XYZ file of N, CA, C and O in Angstrom:
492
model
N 61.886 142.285 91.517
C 60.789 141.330 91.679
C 59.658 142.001 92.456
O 59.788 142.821 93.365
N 58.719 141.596 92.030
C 57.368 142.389 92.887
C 56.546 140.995 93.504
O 56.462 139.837 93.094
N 56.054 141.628 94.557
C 55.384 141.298 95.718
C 53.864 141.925 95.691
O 53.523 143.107 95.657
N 52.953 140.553 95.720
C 51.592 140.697 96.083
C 50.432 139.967 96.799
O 50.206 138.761 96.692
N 49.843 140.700 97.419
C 49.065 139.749 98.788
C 47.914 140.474 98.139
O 47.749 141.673 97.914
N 47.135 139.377 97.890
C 45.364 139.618 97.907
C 45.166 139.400 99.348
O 45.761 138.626 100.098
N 43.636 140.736 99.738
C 43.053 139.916 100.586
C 41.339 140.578 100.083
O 41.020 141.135 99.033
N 40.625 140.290 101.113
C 39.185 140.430 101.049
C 38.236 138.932 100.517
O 37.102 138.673 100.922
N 38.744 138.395 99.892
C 38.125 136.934 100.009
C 36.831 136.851 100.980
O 36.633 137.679 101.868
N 35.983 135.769 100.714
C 35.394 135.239 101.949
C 34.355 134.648 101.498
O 34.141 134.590 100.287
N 33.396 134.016 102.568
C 31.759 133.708 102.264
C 31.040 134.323 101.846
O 30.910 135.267 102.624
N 29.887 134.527 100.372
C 29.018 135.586 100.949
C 27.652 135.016 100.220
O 27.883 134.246 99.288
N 26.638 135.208 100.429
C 25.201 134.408 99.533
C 25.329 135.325 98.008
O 25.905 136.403 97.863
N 24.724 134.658 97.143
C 24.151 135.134 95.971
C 23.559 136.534 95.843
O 22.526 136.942 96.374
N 24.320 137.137 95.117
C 23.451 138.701 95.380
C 24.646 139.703 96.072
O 24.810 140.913 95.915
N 25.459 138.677 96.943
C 25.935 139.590 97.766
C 27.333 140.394 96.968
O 27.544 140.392 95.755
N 27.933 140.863 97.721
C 29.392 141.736 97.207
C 30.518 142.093 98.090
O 30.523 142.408 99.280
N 31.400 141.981 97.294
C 32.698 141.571 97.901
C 33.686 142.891 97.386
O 33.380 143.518 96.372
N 34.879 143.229 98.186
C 35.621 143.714 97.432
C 37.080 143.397 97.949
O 37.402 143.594 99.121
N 38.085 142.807 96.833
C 39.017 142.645 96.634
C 40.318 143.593 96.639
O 40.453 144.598 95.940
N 41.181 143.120 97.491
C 42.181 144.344 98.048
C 43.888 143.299 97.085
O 44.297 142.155 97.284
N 44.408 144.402 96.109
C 45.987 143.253 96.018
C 47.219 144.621 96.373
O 47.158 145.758 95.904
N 48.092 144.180 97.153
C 48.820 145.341 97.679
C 50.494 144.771 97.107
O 51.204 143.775 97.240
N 50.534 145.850 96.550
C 52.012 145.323 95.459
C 53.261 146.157 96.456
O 53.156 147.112 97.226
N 54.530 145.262 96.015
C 55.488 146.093 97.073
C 57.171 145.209 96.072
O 57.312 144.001 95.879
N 58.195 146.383 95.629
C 59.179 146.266 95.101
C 59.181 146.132 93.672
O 59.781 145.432 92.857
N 58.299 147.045 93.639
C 58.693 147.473 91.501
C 57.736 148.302 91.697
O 56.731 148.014 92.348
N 57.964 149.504 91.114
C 57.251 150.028 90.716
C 55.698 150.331 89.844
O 55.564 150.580 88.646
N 54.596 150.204 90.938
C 53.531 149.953 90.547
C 52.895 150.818 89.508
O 52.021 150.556 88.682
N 53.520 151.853 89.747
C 52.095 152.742 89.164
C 52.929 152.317 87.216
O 52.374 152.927 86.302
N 53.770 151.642 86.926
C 54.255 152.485 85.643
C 53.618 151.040 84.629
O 53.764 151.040 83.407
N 52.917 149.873 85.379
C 52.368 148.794 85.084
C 50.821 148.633 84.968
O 50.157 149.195 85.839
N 50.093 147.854 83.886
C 48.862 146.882 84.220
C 48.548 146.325 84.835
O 49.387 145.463 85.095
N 47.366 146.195 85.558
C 47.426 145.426 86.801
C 45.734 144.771 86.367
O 44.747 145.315 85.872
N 46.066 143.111 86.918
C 45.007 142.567 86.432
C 44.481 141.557 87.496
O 45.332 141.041 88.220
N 43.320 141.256 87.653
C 42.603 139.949 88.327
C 42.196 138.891 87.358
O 41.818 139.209 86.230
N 42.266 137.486 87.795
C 42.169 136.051 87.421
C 41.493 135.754 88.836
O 41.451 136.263 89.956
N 40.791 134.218 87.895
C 40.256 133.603 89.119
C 40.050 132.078 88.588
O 39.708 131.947 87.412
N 40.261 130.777 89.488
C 40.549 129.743 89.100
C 39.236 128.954 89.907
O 39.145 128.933 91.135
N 38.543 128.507 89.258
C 37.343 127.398 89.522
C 38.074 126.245 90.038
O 39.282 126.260 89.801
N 37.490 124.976 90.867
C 38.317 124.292 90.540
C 37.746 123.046 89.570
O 36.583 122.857 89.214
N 38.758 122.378 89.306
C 39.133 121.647 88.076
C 38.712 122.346 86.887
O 38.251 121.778 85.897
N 38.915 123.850 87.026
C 38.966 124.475 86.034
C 40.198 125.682 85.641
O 40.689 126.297 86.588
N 40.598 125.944 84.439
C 41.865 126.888 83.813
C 41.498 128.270 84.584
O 40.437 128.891 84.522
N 42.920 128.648 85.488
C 42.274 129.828 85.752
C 41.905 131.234 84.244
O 42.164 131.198 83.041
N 41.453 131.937 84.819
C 40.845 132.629 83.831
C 40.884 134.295 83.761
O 40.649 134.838 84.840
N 41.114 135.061 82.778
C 40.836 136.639 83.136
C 39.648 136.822 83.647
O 38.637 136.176 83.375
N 39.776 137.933 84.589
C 38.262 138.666 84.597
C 38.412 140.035 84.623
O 37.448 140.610 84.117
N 39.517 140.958 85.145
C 39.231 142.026 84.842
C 41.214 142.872 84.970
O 42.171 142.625 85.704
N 41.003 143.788 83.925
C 42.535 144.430 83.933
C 42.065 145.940 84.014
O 40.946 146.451 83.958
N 43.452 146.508 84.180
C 43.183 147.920 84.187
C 44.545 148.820 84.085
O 45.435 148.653 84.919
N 44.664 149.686 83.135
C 46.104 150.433 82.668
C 46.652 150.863 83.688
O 45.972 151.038 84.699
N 47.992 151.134 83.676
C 49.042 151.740 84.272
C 48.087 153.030 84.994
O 48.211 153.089 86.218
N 47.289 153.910 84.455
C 47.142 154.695 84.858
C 45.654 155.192 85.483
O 45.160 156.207 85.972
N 45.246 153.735 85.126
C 43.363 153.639 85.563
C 42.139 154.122 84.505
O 40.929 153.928 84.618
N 42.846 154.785 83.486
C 42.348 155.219 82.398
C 41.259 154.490 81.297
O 40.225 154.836 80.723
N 42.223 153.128 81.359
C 41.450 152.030 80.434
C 41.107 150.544 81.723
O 41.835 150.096 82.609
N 39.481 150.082 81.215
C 39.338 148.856 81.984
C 39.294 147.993 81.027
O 39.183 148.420 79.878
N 39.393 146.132 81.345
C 38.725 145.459 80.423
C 38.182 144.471 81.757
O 38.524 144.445 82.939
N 37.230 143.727 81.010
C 36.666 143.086 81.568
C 36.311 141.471 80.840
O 36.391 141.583 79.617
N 36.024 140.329 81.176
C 35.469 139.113 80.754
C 34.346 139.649 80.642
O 34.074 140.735 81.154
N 33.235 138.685 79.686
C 31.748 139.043 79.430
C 31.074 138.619 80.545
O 30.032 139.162 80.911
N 31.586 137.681 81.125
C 31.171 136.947 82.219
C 30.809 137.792 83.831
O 29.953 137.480 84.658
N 31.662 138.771 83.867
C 31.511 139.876 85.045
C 31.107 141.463 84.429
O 30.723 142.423 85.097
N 31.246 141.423 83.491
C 30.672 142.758 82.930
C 29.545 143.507 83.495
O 28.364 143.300 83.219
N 29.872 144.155 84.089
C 28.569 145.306 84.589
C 28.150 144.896 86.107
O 27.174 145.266 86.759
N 29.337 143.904 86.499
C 28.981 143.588 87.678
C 30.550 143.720 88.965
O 30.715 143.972 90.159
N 31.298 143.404 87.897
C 32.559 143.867 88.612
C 33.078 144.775 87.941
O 32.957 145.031 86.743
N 34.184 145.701 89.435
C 34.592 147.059 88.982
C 36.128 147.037 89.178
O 36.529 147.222 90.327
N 36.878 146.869 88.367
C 38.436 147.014 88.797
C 39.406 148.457 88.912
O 39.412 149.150 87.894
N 40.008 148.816 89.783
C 40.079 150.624 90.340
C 41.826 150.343 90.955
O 42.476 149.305 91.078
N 42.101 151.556 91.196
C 43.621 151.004 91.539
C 43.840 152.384 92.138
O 43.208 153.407 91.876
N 45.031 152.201 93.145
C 45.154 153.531 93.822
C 47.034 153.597 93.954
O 47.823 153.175 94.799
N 47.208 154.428 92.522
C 48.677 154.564 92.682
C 49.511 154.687 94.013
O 50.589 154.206 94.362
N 48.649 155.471 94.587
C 49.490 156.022 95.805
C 49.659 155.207 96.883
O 50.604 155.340 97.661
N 48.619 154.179 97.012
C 48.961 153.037 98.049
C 49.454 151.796 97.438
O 49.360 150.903 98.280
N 49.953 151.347 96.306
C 50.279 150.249 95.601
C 49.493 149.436 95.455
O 49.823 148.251 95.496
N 48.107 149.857 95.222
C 47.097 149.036 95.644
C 45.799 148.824 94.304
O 45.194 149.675 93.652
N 45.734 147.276 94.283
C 44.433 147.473 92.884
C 43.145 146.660 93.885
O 43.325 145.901 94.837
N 41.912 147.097 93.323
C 40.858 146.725 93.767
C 40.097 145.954 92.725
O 40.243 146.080 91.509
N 39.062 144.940 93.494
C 38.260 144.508 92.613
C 37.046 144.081 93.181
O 36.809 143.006 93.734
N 36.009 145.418 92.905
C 34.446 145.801 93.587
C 33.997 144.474 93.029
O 34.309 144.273 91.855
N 33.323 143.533 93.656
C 32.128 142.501 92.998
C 30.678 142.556 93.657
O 30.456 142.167 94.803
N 29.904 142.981 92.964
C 28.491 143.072 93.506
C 27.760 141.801 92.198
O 28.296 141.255 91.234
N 26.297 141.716 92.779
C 25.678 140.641 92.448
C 26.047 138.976 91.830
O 25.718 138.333 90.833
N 27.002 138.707 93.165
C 28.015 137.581 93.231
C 26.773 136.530 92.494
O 25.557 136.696 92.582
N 27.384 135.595 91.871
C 26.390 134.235 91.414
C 27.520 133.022 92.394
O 28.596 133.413 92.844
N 27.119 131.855 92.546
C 27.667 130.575 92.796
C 28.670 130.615 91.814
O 29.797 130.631 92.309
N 28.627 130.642 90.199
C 29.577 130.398 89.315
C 30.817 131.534 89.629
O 31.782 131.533 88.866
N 30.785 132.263 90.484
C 32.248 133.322 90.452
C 33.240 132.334 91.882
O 34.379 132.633 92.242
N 32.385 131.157 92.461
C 33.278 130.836 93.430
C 34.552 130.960 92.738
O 34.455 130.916 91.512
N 35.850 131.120 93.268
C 36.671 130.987 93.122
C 37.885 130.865 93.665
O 37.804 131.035 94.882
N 39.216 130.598 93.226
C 40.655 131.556 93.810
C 40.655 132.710 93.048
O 40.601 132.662 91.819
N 40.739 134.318 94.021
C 40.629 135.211 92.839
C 42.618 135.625 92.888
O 43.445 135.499 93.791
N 42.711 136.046 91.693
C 44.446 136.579 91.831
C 44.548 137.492 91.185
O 43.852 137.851 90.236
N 45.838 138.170 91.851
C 46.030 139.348 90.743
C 47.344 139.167 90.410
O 48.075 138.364 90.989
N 47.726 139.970 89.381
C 49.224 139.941 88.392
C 49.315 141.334 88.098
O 48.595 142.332 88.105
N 50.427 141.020 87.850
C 51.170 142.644 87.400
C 51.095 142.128 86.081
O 51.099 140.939 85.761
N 51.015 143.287 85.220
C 51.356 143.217 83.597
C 52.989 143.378 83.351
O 53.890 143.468 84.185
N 53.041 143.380 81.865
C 54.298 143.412 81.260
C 54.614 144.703 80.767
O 55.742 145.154 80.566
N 53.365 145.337 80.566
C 53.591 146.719 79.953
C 51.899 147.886 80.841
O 51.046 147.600 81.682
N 52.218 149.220 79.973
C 51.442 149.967 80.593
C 50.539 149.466 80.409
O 50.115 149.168 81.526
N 49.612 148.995 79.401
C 48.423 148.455 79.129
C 48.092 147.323 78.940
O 48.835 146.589 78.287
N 46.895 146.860 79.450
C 46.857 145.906 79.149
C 46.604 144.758 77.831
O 45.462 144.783 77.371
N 47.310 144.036 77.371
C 47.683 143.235 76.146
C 46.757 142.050 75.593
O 46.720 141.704 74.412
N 46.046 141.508 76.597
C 45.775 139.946 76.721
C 46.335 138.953 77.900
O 47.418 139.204 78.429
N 45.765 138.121 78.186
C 45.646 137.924 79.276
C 47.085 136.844 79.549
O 47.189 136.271 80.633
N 48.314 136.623 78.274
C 49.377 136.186 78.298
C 50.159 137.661 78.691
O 51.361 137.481 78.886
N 49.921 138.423 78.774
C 50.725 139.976 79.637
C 50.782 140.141 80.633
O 50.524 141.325 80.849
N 51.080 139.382 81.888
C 51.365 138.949 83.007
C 52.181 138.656 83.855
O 51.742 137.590 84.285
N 53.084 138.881 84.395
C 54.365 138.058 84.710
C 54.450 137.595 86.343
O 54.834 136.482 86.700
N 54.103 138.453 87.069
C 53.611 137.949 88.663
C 52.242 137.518 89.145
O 51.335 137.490 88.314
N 52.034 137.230 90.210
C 50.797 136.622 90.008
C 50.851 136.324 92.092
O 51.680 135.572 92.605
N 50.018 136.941 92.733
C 50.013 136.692 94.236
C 49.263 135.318 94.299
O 48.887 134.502 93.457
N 49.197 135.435 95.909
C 48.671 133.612 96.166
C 47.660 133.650 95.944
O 47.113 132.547 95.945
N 46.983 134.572 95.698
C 45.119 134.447 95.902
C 44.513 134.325 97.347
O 45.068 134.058 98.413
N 43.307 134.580 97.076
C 42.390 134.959 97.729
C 40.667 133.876 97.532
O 40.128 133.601 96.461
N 40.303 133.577 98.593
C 39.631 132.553 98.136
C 38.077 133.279 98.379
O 37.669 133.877 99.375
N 37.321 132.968 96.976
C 35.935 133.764 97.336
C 34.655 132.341 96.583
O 34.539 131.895 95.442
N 34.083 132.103 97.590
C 33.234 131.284 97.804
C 31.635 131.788 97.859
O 31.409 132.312 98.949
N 30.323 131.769 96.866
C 29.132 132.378 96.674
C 28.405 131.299 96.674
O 28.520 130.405 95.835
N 27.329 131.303 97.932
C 26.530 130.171 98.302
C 25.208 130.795 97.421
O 25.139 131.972 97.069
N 23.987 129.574 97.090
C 23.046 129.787 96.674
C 21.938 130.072 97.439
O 20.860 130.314 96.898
């Protein structure tokens, strides 16, 4: 079973940027996909950004494209997720998941999922 704690969350105005820390512990990270979601509320949480076993391949929602950066650092069990030119619409819970396989599949390729991290973008 694997273990994951987001942190970096927080307040920040429009414009601003954030970066997202998820630190995995008891399975082997590096041989997995590793992905971020983020849940509006009274809304489905949602993909926003994955990234291969080996950092090689990204994907992204259209929605953060060119604005968020997802990066991962085998050696500390650790995936990141850079957000610059935050809007109000990214408030969120952001989360991350481990995949099912090396790459990433679609956003049903998932199987863990940490508590989240709460990121809030004032106007």
């Amino acid at each position: 079973q694997v273990q994951l704690v987001e942190s970096g969350g927080g307040l920040v105005q429009a414009g601003g940027s954030l970066r997202l820390s998820c630190a995995a512990s008891g399975r082997t990270f590096s041989m997995y996909a590793m992905g971020w979601f983020r849940q509006a509320p009274g809304k489905e949480r949602e993909f926003v950004a994955a990234i291969s076993w080996g950092g090689m391949r990204t994907y992204y929602a259209g929605s953060v494209k060119g604005r968020f950066t997802i990066s991962r650092d085998n050696a500390k069990n650790t995936v990141y997720l850079q957000m610059n030119s935050l809007k109000p619409e990214d408030t969120a819970v952001y989360y991350c998941a481990v995949g099912e396989a090396k790459d990433y599949s679609g956003p049903g390729g998932f199987g863990s999922w940490g508590q989240g991290t709460q990121v809030t973008v004032s106007s």
